Protein backbone atom coordinates (compact mmCIF):
# COMPACT_ATOMS: atom_id res chain seq x y z
CA LEU A 1 -18.36 -6.58 -19.96
CA LEU A 2 -15.94 -6.97 -17.68
CA CYS A 3 -17.42 -3.38 -15.87
CA ILE A 4 -20.34 -5.06 -15.79
CA ASN A 5 -18.63 -8.76 -13.93
CA ARG A 6 -17.32 -6.47 -11.77
CA ALA A 7 -20.02 -4.67 -9.85
CA ILE A 8 -21.28 -7.54 -10.05
CA ALA A 9 -18.78 -9.63 -8.13
CA GLU A 10 -17.89 -6.75 -5.70
CA TYR A 11 -21.63 -6.28 -4.80
CA LEU A 12 -21.59 -10.08 -3.94
CA SER A 13 -18.51 -9.85 -1.99
CA ARG A 14 -19.97 -7.42 -0.03
CA ASP A 15 -21.51 -10.24 2.07
CA LEU A 16 -18.57 -13.29 2.31
CA PRO A 17 -15.00 -13.45 3.67
CA TYR A 18 -13.31 -13.35 0.88
CA LYS A 19 -13.09 -11.01 -3.01
CA LEU A 20 -14.85 -12.76 -5.79
CA SER A 21 -13.02 -11.36 -9.55
CA SER A 22 -14.62 -10.67 -12.36
CA ASP A 23 -13.65 -14.49 -13.83
CA ASP A 24 -15.73 -15.67 -11.12
CA VAL A 25 -19.18 -13.98 -12.67
CA PHE A 26 -21.03 -14.66 -15.25
CA ILE A 27 -23.92 -12.62 -16.59
CA THR A 28 -27.18 -14.62 -17.74
CA SER A 29 -30.64 -13.81 -19.28
CA GLY A 30 -32.35 -14.01 -15.94
CA CYS A 31 -32.34 -16.53 -13.32
CA THR A 32 -34.01 -18.86 -14.96
CA GLN A 33 -30.89 -19.44 -17.17
CA ALA A 34 -28.46 -19.46 -14.81
CA ILE A 35 -30.47 -22.44 -13.67
CA ASP A 36 -30.44 -23.94 -17.09
CA VAL A 37 -26.54 -23.07 -17.41
CA ALA A 38 -25.50 -24.89 -13.73
CA LEU A 39 -27.63 -28.45 -14.87
CA ALA A 40 -26.00 -28.22 -18.07
CA MET A 41 -22.78 -27.57 -16.46
CA LEU A 42 -23.05 -30.76 -14.05
CA ALA A 43 -25.37 -33.43 -16.03
CA ARG A 44 -23.21 -35.95 -17.29
CA PRO A 45 -24.94 -39.89 -17.66
CA GLY A 46 -26.33 -41.46 -15.00
CA ALA A 47 -26.30 -38.25 -13.15
CA ASN A 48 -28.86 -37.00 -10.44
CA ILE A 49 -29.73 -33.99 -8.45
CA LEU A 50 -31.27 -33.13 -4.82
CA LEU A 51 -34.02 -30.91 -5.42
CA PRO A 52 -36.58 -29.55 -3.11
CA ARG A 53 -39.98 -29.70 -2.27
CA PRO A 54 -41.90 -27.63 -2.48
CA GLY A 55 -39.54 -25.69 -5.35
CA PHE A 56 -39.35 -23.67 -8.51
CA PRO A 57 -40.40 -26.18 -11.07
CA ILE A 58 -37.99 -24.87 -13.69
CA TYR A 59 -35.51 -27.14 -12.05
CA GLU A 60 -37.60 -30.11 -12.71
CA LEU A 61 -37.62 -28.92 -16.61
CA CYS A 62 -34.33 -27.97 -17.04
CA ALA A 63 -32.91 -31.42 -15.00
CA ALA A 64 -35.40 -33.27 -17.98
CA PHE A 65 -33.67 -31.58 -20.71
CA ARG A 66 -30.66 -32.63 -19.20
CA HIS A 67 -31.41 -35.77 -18.57
CA LEU A 68 -30.86 -35.70 -14.78
CA GLU A 69 -32.59 -37.89 -12.74
CA VAL A 70 -34.34 -35.46 -10.28
CA ARG A 71 -34.86 -36.69 -6.13
CA HIS A 72 -36.66 -34.05 -3.78
CA PHE A 73 -35.96 -33.82 -0.17
CA ASP A 74 -38.70 -31.98 1.76
CA HIS A 75 -38.80 -28.90 3.03
CA LEU A 76 -40.01 -29.31 6.78
CA PRO A 77 -42.89 -26.44 7.62
CA GLU A 78 -43.01 -27.76 11.68
CA LYS A 79 -38.96 -25.81 11.61
CA GLY A 80 -39.81 -23.28 9.25
CA TRP A 81 -39.64 -24.54 6.36
CA GLU A 82 -35.63 -26.01 6.86
CA VAL A 83 -34.49 -28.71 4.62
CA ASP A 84 -34.55 -31.99 5.72
CA LEU A 85 -30.84 -32.78 6.22
CA ASP A 86 -31.47 -36.87 7.13
CA ALA A 87 -33.27 -37.16 3.56
CA VAL A 88 -30.59 -35.29 1.84
CA GLU A 89 -28.35 -38.19 3.28
CA ALA A 90 -30.32 -40.81 2.39
CA LEU A 91 -31.18 -39.82 -1.12
CA ALA A 92 -27.71 -39.27 -2.19
CA ASP A 93 -25.23 -41.31 -3.77
CA GLN A 94 -22.08 -41.19 -5.74
CA ASN A 95 -24.19 -40.47 -8.93
CA THR A 96 -25.31 -37.32 -7.22
CA VAL A 97 -23.93 -33.89 -8.81
CA ALA A 98 -25.39 -31.12 -6.61
CA LEU A 99 -27.67 -29.99 -3.95
CA ALA A 100 -29.75 -26.90 -4.77
CA ILE A 101 -31.39 -24.82 -2.32
CA ILE A 102 -34.05 -21.68 -2.82
CA ASN A 103 -33.15 -19.44 -0.07
CA PRO A 104 -34.63 -16.96 0.95
CA GLY A 105 -37.34 -19.37 -0.15
CA ASN A 106 -39.72 -19.58 -3.39
CA THR A 107 -42.43 -20.97 -2.31
CA CYS A 108 -42.06 -20.97 0.91
CA GLY A 109 -41.16 -17.67 1.88
CA ASN A 110 -38.31 -18.87 4.49
CA VAL A 111 -35.03 -17.63 5.47
CA TYR A 112 -32.16 -20.05 6.03
CA SER A 113 -30.57 -19.07 9.36
CA TYR A 114 -26.62 -19.18 9.41
CA GLN A 115 -26.97 -22.62 11.66
CA HIS A 116 -28.92 -24.28 9.43
CA LEU A 117 -26.17 -22.70 6.14
CA LYS A 118 -23.82 -23.74 8.25
CA LYS A 119 -25.49 -27.87 8.38
CA VAL A 120 -26.40 -28.11 4.82
CA ASN A 121 -22.82 -26.93 4.08
CA GLU A 122 -21.91 -29.82 6.25
CA THR A 123 -23.83 -32.21 4.34
CA ALA A 124 -22.73 -31.40 1.09
CA ARG A 125 -18.88 -31.73 2.52
CA LYS A 126 -19.24 -34.76 3.86
CA LEU A 127 -21.04 -36.53 0.74
CA ARG A 128 -18.97 -33.78 -1.61
CA TYR A 129 -20.64 -32.09 -3.85
CA PRO A 130 -21.40 -28.44 -4.34
CA VAL A 131 -24.52 -26.61 -3.75
CA ILE A 132 -26.73 -24.43 -6.02
CA ALA A 133 -27.64 -21.43 -4.24
CA ASP A 134 -30.68 -19.99 -5.73
CA GLU A 135 -30.38 -16.47 -4.24
CA VAL A 136 -33.01 -14.35 -6.42
CA TYR A 137 -34.66 -13.09 -3.45
CA GLY A 138 -31.13 -12.70 -1.96
CA HIS A 139 -32.28 -9.43 0.98
CA LEU A 140 -35.70 -9.73 0.93
CA ALA A 141 -35.43 -10.88 4.57
CA ILE A 142 -38.57 -9.50 6.82
CA GLY A 143 -38.33 -11.83 9.73
CA ARG A 144 -35.91 -12.51 12.36
CA ASN A 145 -33.53 -14.33 10.20
CA PRO A 146 -30.90 -11.45 7.78
CA PHE A 147 -30.73 -12.75 4.68
CA VAL A 148 -27.25 -15.16 4.56
CA PRO A 149 -25.43 -16.14 1.27
CA MET A 150 -24.12 -20.10 0.65
CA GLY A 151 -21.27 -18.16 -0.38
CA VAL A 152 -20.12 -17.95 2.71
CA PHE A 153 -19.06 -21.41 3.28
CA GLY A 154 -17.49 -21.18 -0.28
CA SER A 155 -14.16 -22.58 1.14
CA THR A 156 -14.82 -25.78 1.80
CA VAL A 157 -17.65 -26.60 -0.44
CA PRO A 158 -17.96 -24.81 -3.35
CA VAL A 159 -21.71 -22.83 -4.27
CA LEU A 160 -22.93 -21.72 -8.05
CA THR A 161 -24.53 -18.77 -6.67
CA LEU A 162 -27.41 -17.50 -8.98
CA GLY A 163 -29.92 -14.39 -8.53
CA SER A 164 -30.60 -11.53 -10.85
CA ILE A 165 -31.53 -7.68 -10.34
CA SER A 166 -35.59 -8.54 -10.69
CA LYS A 167 -36.53 -9.40 -7.30
CA ARG A 168 -34.55 -6.94 -5.12
CA TRP A 169 -34.85 -3.91 -7.45
CA ILE A 170 -38.35 -4.51 -8.93
CA VAL A 171 -37.65 -5.21 -12.28
CA PRO A 172 -38.36 -8.57 -13.26
CA GLY A 173 -38.98 -7.56 -17.26
CA TRP A 174 -35.38 -6.56 -17.89
CA ARG A 175 -33.97 -10.55 -17.44
CA LEU A 176 -30.49 -9.66 -16.11
CA GLY A 177 -29.27 -12.10 -13.84
CA TRP A 178 -26.27 -13.62 -12.86
CA PHE A 179 -24.16 -17.56 -12.79
CA VAL A 180 -20.88 -17.05 -10.51
CA THR A 181 -18.68 -19.86 -9.07
CA SER A 182 -18.07 -19.00 -5.07
CA ASP A 183 -15.42 -21.42 -4.88
CA PRO A 184 -11.98 -19.89 -3.02
CA SER A 185 -10.78 -22.74 -3.14
CA GLY A 186 -10.68 -23.26 -6.38
CA MET A 187 -12.44 -26.31 -7.89
CA PHE A 188 -14.33 -24.32 -10.51
CA ARG A 189 -11.18 -22.47 -10.91
CA LYS A 190 -9.19 -25.60 -12.83
CA PRO A 191 -8.61 -25.05 -16.95
CA LYS A 192 -10.75 -27.87 -18.30
CA VAL A 193 -14.41 -26.22 -15.95
CA VAL A 194 -13.27 -22.43 -16.74
CA GLU A 195 -13.04 -22.92 -20.09
CA ARG A 196 -16.17 -25.29 -20.72
CA ILE A 197 -18.21 -22.67 -18.50
CA LYS A 198 -17.15 -20.05 -20.80
CA LYS A 199 -17.87 -21.48 -24.50
CA TYR A 200 -20.86 -22.52 -23.01
CA PHE A 201 -21.88 -18.82 -22.38
CA ASP A 202 -20.18 -18.11 -25.93
CA ILE A 203 -22.95 -19.16 -27.56
CA LEU A 204 -26.43 -18.23 -25.39
CA GLY A 205 -27.80 -14.71 -26.09
CA GLY A 206 -27.20 -12.29 -23.24
CA PRO A 207 -29.27 -9.37 -21.63
CA ALA A 208 -29.90 -6.38 -23.63
CA THR A 209 -26.11 -4.43 -23.17
CA PHE A 210 -28.06 -0.96 -22.62
CA ILE A 211 -29.17 -2.81 -19.30
CA GLN A 212 -26.10 -4.39 -19.13
CA ALA A 213 -24.55 -0.91 -19.11
CA ALA A 214 -26.68 0.32 -16.29
CA VAL A 215 -26.09 -2.23 -13.79
CA PRO A 216 -22.77 -1.19 -12.18
CA GLN A 217 -24.46 1.72 -11.34
CA ILE A 218 -27.52 0.32 -9.95
CA LEU A 219 -25.59 -2.26 -8.33
CA LYS A 220 -23.46 0.89 -6.30
CA GLN A 221 -26.44 3.95 -5.81
CA THR A 222 -29.81 2.64 -5.49
CA ASP A 223 -30.61 4.27 -2.20
CA GLU A 224 -31.21 2.41 0.92
CA VAL A 225 -33.98 4.48 1.49
CA PHE A 226 -35.14 2.41 -1.63
CA PHE A 227 -34.88 -1.19 0.17
CA LYS A 228 -35.84 -0.19 3.07
CA LYS A 229 -39.17 0.84 1.95
CA THR A 230 -39.61 -2.43 -0.17
CA ILE A 231 -38.76 -4.50 2.93
CA ASN A 232 -41.70 -2.17 4.54
CA ILE A 233 -44.07 -3.46 2.34
CA LEU A 234 -43.45 -7.00 2.35
CA LYS A 235 -43.93 -6.74 5.90
CA GLN A 236 -47.37 -5.12 5.50
CA THR A 237 -48.60 -6.82 2.97
CA SER A 238 -47.56 -10.41 4.66
CA ASP A 239 -49.34 -9.47 8.34
CA ILE A 240 -52.05 -8.80 6.26
CA CYS A 241 -52.06 -11.68 4.12
CA CYS A 242 -51.42 -13.73 7.71
CA ASP A 243 -54.23 -12.18 9.07
CA ARG A 244 -56.84 -12.87 6.40
CA ILE A 245 -55.71 -16.39 6.07
CA LYS A 246 -56.02 -16.88 10.25
CA GLU A 247 -60.57 -15.45 9.30
CA ILE A 248 -60.56 -18.95 6.41
CA PRO A 249 -61.34 -22.18 8.36
CA CYS A 250 -60.18 -24.14 5.50
CA ILE A 251 -57.02 -22.83 4.89
CA HIS A 252 -54.15 -22.66 7.37
CA CYS A 253 -50.24 -21.09 7.87
CA PRO A 254 -47.58 -23.20 9.49
CA GLN A 255 -45.15 -20.38 9.03
CA LYS A 256 -45.36 -16.81 8.76
CA PRO A 257 -42.97 -15.74 5.86
CA GLU A 258 -39.47 -14.77 6.94
CA GLY A 259 -38.99 -13.13 3.32
CA SER A 260 -39.59 -13.47 -0.60
CA MET A 261 -42.72 -12.65 -1.45
CA ALA A 262 -44.74 -15.68 -1.33
CA LEU A 263 -45.97 -18.21 1.34
CA MET A 264 -47.46 -21.99 1.62
CA VAL A 265 -50.45 -22.37 3.12
CA LYS A 266 -52.42 -25.79 3.49
CA LEU A 267 -55.89 -26.50 2.34
CA ASN A 268 -57.99 -28.63 3.71
CA ILE A 269 -60.49 -30.05 1.13
CA SER A 270 -62.32 -32.02 3.63
CA LEU A 271 -63.95 -28.85 4.81
CA LEU A 272 -64.97 -28.10 1.32
CA ALA A 273 -68.28 -29.55 -0.26
CA ASP A 274 -67.84 -29.78 -4.04
CA ILE A 275 -63.88 -29.15 -4.80
CA GLY A 276 -61.65 -31.97 -4.94
CA ASP A 277 -58.68 -30.91 -5.25
CA ASP A 278 -56.39 -27.47 -4.76
CA ILE A 279 -56.13 -27.66 -8.93
CA ASP A 280 -60.18 -27.37 -8.69
CA PHE A 281 -60.13 -25.23 -6.04
CA CYS A 282 -57.57 -22.33 -7.67
CA PHE A 283 -59.66 -22.81 -11.07
CA LYS A 284 -62.92 -22.35 -9.53
CA LEU A 285 -61.64 -19.54 -7.41
CA ALA A 286 -60.63 -18.21 -10.70
CA LYS A 287 -63.67 -18.64 -12.25
CA GLU A 288 -65.65 -17.33 -9.38
CA GLU A 289 -63.90 -14.44 -8.28
CA SER A 290 -61.23 -13.75 -10.59
CA VAL A 291 -58.48 -14.55 -8.22
CA ILE A 292 -55.47 -16.54 -8.98
CA ILE A 293 -53.77 -18.51 -6.36
CA LEU A 294 -51.16 -21.35 -7.37
CA PRO A 295 -52.20 -24.58 -6.56
CA GLY A 296 -49.54 -26.85 -4.11
CA THR A 297 -49.59 -29.41 -6.31
CA ALA A 298 -47.48 -27.23 -9.67
CA VAL A 299 -44.46 -27.00 -6.82
CA GLY A 300 -44.17 -30.38 -5.89
CA LEU A 301 -47.64 -30.44 -2.69
CA THR A 302 -50.51 -31.47 -2.98
CA ASN A 303 -53.46 -29.90 -1.29
CA TRP A 304 -51.24 -27.03 -0.80
CA LEU A 305 -51.56 -23.53 -2.39
CA ARG A 306 -49.37 -20.70 -3.09
CA ILE A 307 -49.71 -17.27 -2.07
CA THR A 308 -48.14 -13.99 -3.18
CA PHE A 309 -48.11 -11.20 -0.99
CA ALA A 310 -46.51 -8.73 -3.48
CA VAL A 311 -49.83 -6.71 -3.71
CA ASP A 312 -50.85 -3.59 -3.37
CA PRO A 313 -51.92 -3.80 0.31
CA SER A 314 -55.57 -2.36 -0.57
CA SER A 315 -55.82 -5.01 -3.81
CA LEU A 316 -54.50 -7.71 -1.38
CA GLU A 317 -57.35 -6.87 1.44
CA GLU A 318 -59.83 -7.18 -1.69
CA GLY A 319 -58.52 -10.35 -3.33
CA LEU A 320 -58.64 -12.49 -0.02
CA GLY A 321 -62.04 -10.95 0.96
CA ARG A 322 -63.13 -12.95 -2.29
CA LEU A 323 -60.66 -15.60 -1.33
CA LYS A 324 -62.79 -15.66 1.94
CA SER A 325 -66.34 -15.46 0.57
CA PHE A 326 -65.32 -18.42 -1.87
CA CYS A 327 -64.56 -20.67 1.02
CA HIS A 328 -67.38 -19.87 2.73
CA ARG A 329 -69.83 -20.46 -0.27
CA HIS A 330 -68.33 -23.93 -0.97
CA ALA A 331 -68.01 -24.94 2.98
CA LYS A 332 -69.49 -28.34 4.09
CA GLN A 333 -72.77 -27.28 5.74
CA LEU A 334 -72.58 -28.87 9.63
């Protein structure tokens, strides 16, 4: 266990201005368990947490179980899905326990610039709460912005870094993630806090031990060619996705994806004859064309769609062709 913790600490430290230790790292069954642990550690009576919209719905589910009030801040599509920091300041109060960000973005496909993350840090510092940095898509950056971990700013604001091997190494079924206190100033190293975290992990089931044993070698010895191949494929499929969407009048993509494996597109219901909303659209699309797209309502945006481009190029072309045919068939006749 110490060996895997050390390997993850060394891996994450490559991108930080300070060194993490094995004591900063806790192993989880995928990033989903890391999310639940983060919210469990921060929950207290009357507390609230600031979550992104659109965002990964597991956060809302975990918050409900922990009796944490959820307050949503919006992403700004016209600004590359940046955090609406004015809204964050308006939502926060003395009972706010954390701000959560997902970078690279699930569901928007955004990758925050260093300058924007610095502003997020400054806002969190001003309002005096930690940041939960969900970086499960870490390093899957395909646009102009390189991936910058939120832990870079950990010296001024404590950061809980959540991640896993599932996306960058494309092994989601292995269910191995991490919960890391990126906190060189030591807020989370107070004896009672560390003790509470360790005791909580004592009652949790971790990943299979043979997968844990493989992680140090996976992190240290995966060839850079493997990562470059993944990035090149995602660039290719994101281009296909955006190009084909331009051919569909009722769907608009406000921002080409910069990272992760998905993007959000706006659905113009007024151009369709017999579609009630995004949920109706997705159900009928699945029934008529056997194409599965997630309705935006599921991630917090009504009449938007979440499309994943982590698909073989030929299959993606086929699926988007079926999407175009479906939209043409249901278009209002002028």
